[in-house]
Short mmCIF file of C-alpha atoms in Angstrom, two decimals:
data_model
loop_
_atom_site.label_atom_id
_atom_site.label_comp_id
_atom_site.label_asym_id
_atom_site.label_seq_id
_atom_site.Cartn_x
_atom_site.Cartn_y
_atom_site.Cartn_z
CA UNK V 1 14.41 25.13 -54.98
CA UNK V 2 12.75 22.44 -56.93
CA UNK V 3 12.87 18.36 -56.67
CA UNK V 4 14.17 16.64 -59.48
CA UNK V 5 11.55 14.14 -60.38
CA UNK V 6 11.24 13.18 -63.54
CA UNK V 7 8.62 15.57 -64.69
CA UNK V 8 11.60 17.90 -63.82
CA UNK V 9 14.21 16.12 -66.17
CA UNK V 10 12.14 16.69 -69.27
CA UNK V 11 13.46 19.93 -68.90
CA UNK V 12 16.13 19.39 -68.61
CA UNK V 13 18.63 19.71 -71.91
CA UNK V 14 18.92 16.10 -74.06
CA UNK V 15 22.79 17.49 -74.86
CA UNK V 16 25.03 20.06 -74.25
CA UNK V 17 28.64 21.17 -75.22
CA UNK V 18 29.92 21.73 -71.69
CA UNK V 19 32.30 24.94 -72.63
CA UNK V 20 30.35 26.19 -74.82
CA UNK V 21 27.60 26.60 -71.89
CA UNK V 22 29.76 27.75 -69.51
CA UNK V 23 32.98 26.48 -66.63
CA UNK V 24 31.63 23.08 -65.62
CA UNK V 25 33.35 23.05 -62.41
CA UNK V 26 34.59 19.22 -60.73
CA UNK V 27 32.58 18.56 -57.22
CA UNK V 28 36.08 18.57 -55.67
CA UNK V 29 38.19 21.00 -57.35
CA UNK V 30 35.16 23.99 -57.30
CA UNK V 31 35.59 27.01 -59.35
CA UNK V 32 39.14 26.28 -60.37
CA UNK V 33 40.76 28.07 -62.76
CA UNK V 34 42.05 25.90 -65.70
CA UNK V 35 45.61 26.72 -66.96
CA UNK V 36 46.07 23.74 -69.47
CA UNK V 37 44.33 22.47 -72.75
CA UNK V 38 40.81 21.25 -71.82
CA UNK V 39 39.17 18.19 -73.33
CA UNK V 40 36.60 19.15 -74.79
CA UNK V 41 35.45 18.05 -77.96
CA UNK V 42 33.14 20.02 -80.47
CA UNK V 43 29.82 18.57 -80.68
CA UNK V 44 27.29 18.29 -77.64
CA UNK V 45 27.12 15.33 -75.25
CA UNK V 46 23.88 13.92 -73.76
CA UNK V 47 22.96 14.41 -70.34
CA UNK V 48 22.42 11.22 -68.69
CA UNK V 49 21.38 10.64 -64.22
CA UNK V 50 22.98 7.80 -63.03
CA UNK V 51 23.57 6.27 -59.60
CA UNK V 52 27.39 7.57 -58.60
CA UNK V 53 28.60 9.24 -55.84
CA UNK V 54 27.44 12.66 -55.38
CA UNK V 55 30.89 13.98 -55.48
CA UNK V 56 31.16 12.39 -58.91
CA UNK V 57 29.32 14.35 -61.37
CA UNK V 58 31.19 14.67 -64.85
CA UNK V 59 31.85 15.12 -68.28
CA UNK V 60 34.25 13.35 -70.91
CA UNK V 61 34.97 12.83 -74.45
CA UNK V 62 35.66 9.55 -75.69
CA UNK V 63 38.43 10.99 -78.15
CA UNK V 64 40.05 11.11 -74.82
CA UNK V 65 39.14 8.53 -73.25
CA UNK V 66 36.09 9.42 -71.40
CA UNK V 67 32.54 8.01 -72.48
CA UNK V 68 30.94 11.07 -74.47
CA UNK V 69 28.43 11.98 -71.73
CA UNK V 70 27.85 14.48 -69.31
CA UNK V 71 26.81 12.47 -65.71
CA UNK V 72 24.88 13.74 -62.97
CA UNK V 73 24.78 11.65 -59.78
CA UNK V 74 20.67 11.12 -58.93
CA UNK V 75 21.92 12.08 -55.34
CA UNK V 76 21.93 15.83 -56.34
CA UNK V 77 18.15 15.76 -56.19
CA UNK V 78 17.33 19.61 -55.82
CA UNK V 79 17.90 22.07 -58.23
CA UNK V 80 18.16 26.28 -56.77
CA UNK V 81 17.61 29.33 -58.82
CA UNK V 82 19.21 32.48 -58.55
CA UNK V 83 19.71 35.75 -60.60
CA UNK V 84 22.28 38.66 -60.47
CA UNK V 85 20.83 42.61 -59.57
CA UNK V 86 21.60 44.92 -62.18
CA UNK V 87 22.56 49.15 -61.45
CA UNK V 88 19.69 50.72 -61.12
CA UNK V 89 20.82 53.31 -63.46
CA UNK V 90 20.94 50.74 -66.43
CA UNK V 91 17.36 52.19 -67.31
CA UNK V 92 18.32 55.66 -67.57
CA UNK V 93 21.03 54.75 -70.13
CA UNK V 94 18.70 53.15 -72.37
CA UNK V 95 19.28 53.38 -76.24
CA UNK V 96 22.80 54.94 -75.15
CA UNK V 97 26.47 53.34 -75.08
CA UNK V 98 26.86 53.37 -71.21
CA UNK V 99 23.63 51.17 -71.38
CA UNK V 100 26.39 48.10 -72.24
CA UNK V 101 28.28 48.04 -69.46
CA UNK V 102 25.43 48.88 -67.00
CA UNK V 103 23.65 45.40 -68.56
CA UNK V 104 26.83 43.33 -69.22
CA UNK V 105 28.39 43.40 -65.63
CA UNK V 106 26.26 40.94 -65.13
CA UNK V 107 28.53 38.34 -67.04
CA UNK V 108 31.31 38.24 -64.99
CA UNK V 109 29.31 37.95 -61.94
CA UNK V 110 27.68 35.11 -62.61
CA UNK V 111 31.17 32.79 -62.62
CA UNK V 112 31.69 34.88 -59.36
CA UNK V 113 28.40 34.21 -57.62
CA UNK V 114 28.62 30.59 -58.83
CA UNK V 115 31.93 29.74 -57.21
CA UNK V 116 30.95 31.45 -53.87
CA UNK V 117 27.86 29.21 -53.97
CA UNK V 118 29.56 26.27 -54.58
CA UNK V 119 32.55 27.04 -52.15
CA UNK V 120 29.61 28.00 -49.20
CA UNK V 121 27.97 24.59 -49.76
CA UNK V 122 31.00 22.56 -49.81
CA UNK V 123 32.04 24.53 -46.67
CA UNK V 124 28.96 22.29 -45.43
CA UNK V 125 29.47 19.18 -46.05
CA UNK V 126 27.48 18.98 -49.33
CA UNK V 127 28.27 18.75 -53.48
CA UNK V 128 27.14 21.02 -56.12
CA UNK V 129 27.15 21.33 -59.92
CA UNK V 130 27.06 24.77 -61.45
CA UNK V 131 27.77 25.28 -65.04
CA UNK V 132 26.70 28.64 -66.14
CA UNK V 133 24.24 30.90 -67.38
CA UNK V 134 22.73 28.41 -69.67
CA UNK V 135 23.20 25.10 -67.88
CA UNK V 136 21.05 21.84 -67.75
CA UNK V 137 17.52 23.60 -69.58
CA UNK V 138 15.90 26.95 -70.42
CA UNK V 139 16.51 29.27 -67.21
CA UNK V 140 12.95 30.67 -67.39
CA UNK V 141 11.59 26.91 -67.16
CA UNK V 142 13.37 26.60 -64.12
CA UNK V 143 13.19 30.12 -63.17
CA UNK V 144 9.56 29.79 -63.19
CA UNK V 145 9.02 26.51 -61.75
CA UNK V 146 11.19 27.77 -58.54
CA UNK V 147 8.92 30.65 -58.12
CA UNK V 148 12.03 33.26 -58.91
CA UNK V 149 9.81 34.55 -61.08
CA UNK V 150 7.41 35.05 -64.21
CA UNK V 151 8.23 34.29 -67.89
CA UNK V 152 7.55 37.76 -69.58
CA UNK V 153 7.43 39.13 -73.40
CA UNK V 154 11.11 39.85 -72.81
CA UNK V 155 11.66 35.54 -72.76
CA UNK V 156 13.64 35.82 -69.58
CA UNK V 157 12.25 36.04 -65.91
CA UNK V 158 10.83 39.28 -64.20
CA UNK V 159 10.77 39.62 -60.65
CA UNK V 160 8.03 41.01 -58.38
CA UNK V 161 10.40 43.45 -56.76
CA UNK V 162 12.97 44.12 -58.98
CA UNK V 163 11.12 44.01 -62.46
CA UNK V 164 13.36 43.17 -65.36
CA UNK V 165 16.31 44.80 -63.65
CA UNK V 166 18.29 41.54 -63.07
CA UNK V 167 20.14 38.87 -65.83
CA UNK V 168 19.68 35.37 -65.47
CA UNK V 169 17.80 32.85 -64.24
CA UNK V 170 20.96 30.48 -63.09
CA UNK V 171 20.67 26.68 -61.52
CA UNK V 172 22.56 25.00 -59.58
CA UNK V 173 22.43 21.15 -58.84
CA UNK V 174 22.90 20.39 -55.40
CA UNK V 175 22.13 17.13 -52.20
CA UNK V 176 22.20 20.45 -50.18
CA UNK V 177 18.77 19.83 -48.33
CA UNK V 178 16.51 22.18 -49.22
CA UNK V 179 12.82 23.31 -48.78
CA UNK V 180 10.72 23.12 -52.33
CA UNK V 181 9.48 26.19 -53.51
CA UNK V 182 6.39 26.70 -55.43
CA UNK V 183 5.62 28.57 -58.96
CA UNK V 184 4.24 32.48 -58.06
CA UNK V 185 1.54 34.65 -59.34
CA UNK V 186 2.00 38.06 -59.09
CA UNK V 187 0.32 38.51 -62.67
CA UNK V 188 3.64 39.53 -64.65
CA UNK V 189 2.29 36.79 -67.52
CA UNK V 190 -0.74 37.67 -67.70
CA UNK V 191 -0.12 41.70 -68.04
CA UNK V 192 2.66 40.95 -70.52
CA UNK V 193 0.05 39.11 -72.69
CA UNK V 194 -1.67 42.74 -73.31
CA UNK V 195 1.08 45.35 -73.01
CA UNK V 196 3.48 44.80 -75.27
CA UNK V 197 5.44 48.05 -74.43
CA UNK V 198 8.72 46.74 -74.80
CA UNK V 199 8.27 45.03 -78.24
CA UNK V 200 6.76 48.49 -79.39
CA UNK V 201 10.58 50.03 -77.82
CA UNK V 202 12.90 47.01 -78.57
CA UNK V 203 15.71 48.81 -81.01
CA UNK V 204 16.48 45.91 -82.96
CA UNK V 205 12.71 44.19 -82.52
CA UNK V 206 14.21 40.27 -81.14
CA UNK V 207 10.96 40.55 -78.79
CA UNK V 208 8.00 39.21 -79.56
CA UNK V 209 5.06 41.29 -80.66
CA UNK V 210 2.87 37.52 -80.58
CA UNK V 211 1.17 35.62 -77.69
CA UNK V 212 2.99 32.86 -76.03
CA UNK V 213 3.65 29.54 -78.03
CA UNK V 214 5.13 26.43 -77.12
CA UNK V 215 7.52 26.22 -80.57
CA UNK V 216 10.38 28.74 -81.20
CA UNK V 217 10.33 30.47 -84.18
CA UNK V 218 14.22 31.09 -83.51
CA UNK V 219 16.84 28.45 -84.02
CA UNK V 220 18.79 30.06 -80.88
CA UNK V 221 16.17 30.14 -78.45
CA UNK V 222 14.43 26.77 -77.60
CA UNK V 223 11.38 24.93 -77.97
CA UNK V 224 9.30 23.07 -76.00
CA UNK V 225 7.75 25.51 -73.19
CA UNK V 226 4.42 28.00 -73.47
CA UNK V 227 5.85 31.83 -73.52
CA UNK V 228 7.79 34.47 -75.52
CA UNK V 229 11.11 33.23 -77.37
CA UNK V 230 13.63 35.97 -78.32
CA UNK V 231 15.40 36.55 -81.30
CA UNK V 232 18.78 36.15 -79.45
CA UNK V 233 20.85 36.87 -83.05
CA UNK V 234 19.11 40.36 -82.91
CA UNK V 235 19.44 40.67 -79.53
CA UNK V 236 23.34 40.79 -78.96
CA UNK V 237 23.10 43.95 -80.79
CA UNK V 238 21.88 45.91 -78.21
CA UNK V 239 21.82 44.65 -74.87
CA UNK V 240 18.86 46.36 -73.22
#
């Protein structure tokens, strides 16, 4: 878990299009499923921290009648990091068709694992705000930061015991009192820097045969952190 100070907000996205990042649940209605037209507009929002309730984080549109902003109470002042286990036979599958589903099961899991988080902590007495793989800033800042991991050649996180078998480096916003954690070193950066294996291997090359830089080459994977950037448009082509 990390503090939110406000070394931590630079991090943190300027905007976002809440669908288009993922179900931004209500504090009080968690993880429910939405069976009528949602308001949401079609151009990102700003993220702003304001002094409100910590059961009233939100987002709204001012072409219905909300204030174009996406608000996140300053009592939610910890941020966790999580990620989702992938089979273990996703590796043997490699440059083959069942190597889609063995990567992509992930997806669904995440809403899943979100909405069990966010239901446990409001079991105790405390708020949350989830949003999605790609919520509030770049997962492997966070990820990182937290100590879930290292930022490798791939762009996303690896873990010490589980390597790069796992998807996502997902945060959730929460007053949930929690101990900080601190960054790790278990030398996954630094070996990356010289190894290079998996650029050499990568069937549609959207990793990085460069060093780490703090600018993105790629208009889909952003700026403003030192480490690898992936070519996201080539990667949806394979999934490995």
């Amino acid at each position: 878990a990390i503090k939110i100070t406000d070394n931590v907000k630079k991090i943190f996205y300027t905007k976002a299009q809440p669908f288009s990042l993922g179900p931004w649940y209500t504090i009080t209605n968690f993880a429910e499923y939405i069976e009528y037209p949602v308001p949401v507009d079609n151009y990102a929002i700003p993220i702003v921290f304001e002094d409100v309730p910590a059961d009233q984080g939100h987002y709204s549109y001012k072409r219905f009648g909300g204030d174009d902003k996406i608000v996140v109470p300053n009592a939610l002042e910890n941020i966790f990091t999580y990620t989702i286990m992938l089979p273990e036979k996703r590796f043997k599958y490699a440059h083959s068709v069942p190597m889609d589903p063995c990567s992509c099961i992930a997806y669904p899991l995440f809403s899943e694992a979100e909405a069990r988080i966010q239901q446990f902590i409001a079991g105790l007495g405390y708020n949350s705000m989830g949003g999605g793989v790609e919520a509030w800033g770049p997962g492997s800042a966070f990820g990182n930061l937290s100590g879930l991991g290292e930022q490798s050649r791939v762009s996303s996180i690896i873990e010490p015991r589980y390597g790069s078998n796992t998807k996502g480096s997902l945060r959730m916003l929460t007053d949930l009192p929690l101990a900080p954690t601190k960054p790790i070193d278990a030398g996954i950066r630094e070996f990356c820097k010289t190894c290079g294996i998996c650029a050499e291997h990568c069937p549609t090359q959207a990793i990085s045969h460069e060093g780490p830089r703090y600018d993105s080459p790629h208009w889909d994977c952003v700026s403003g952190y030192e480490g690898w950037h992936l070519d996201y448009h080539k990667c949806i082509n394979c999934t490995i």
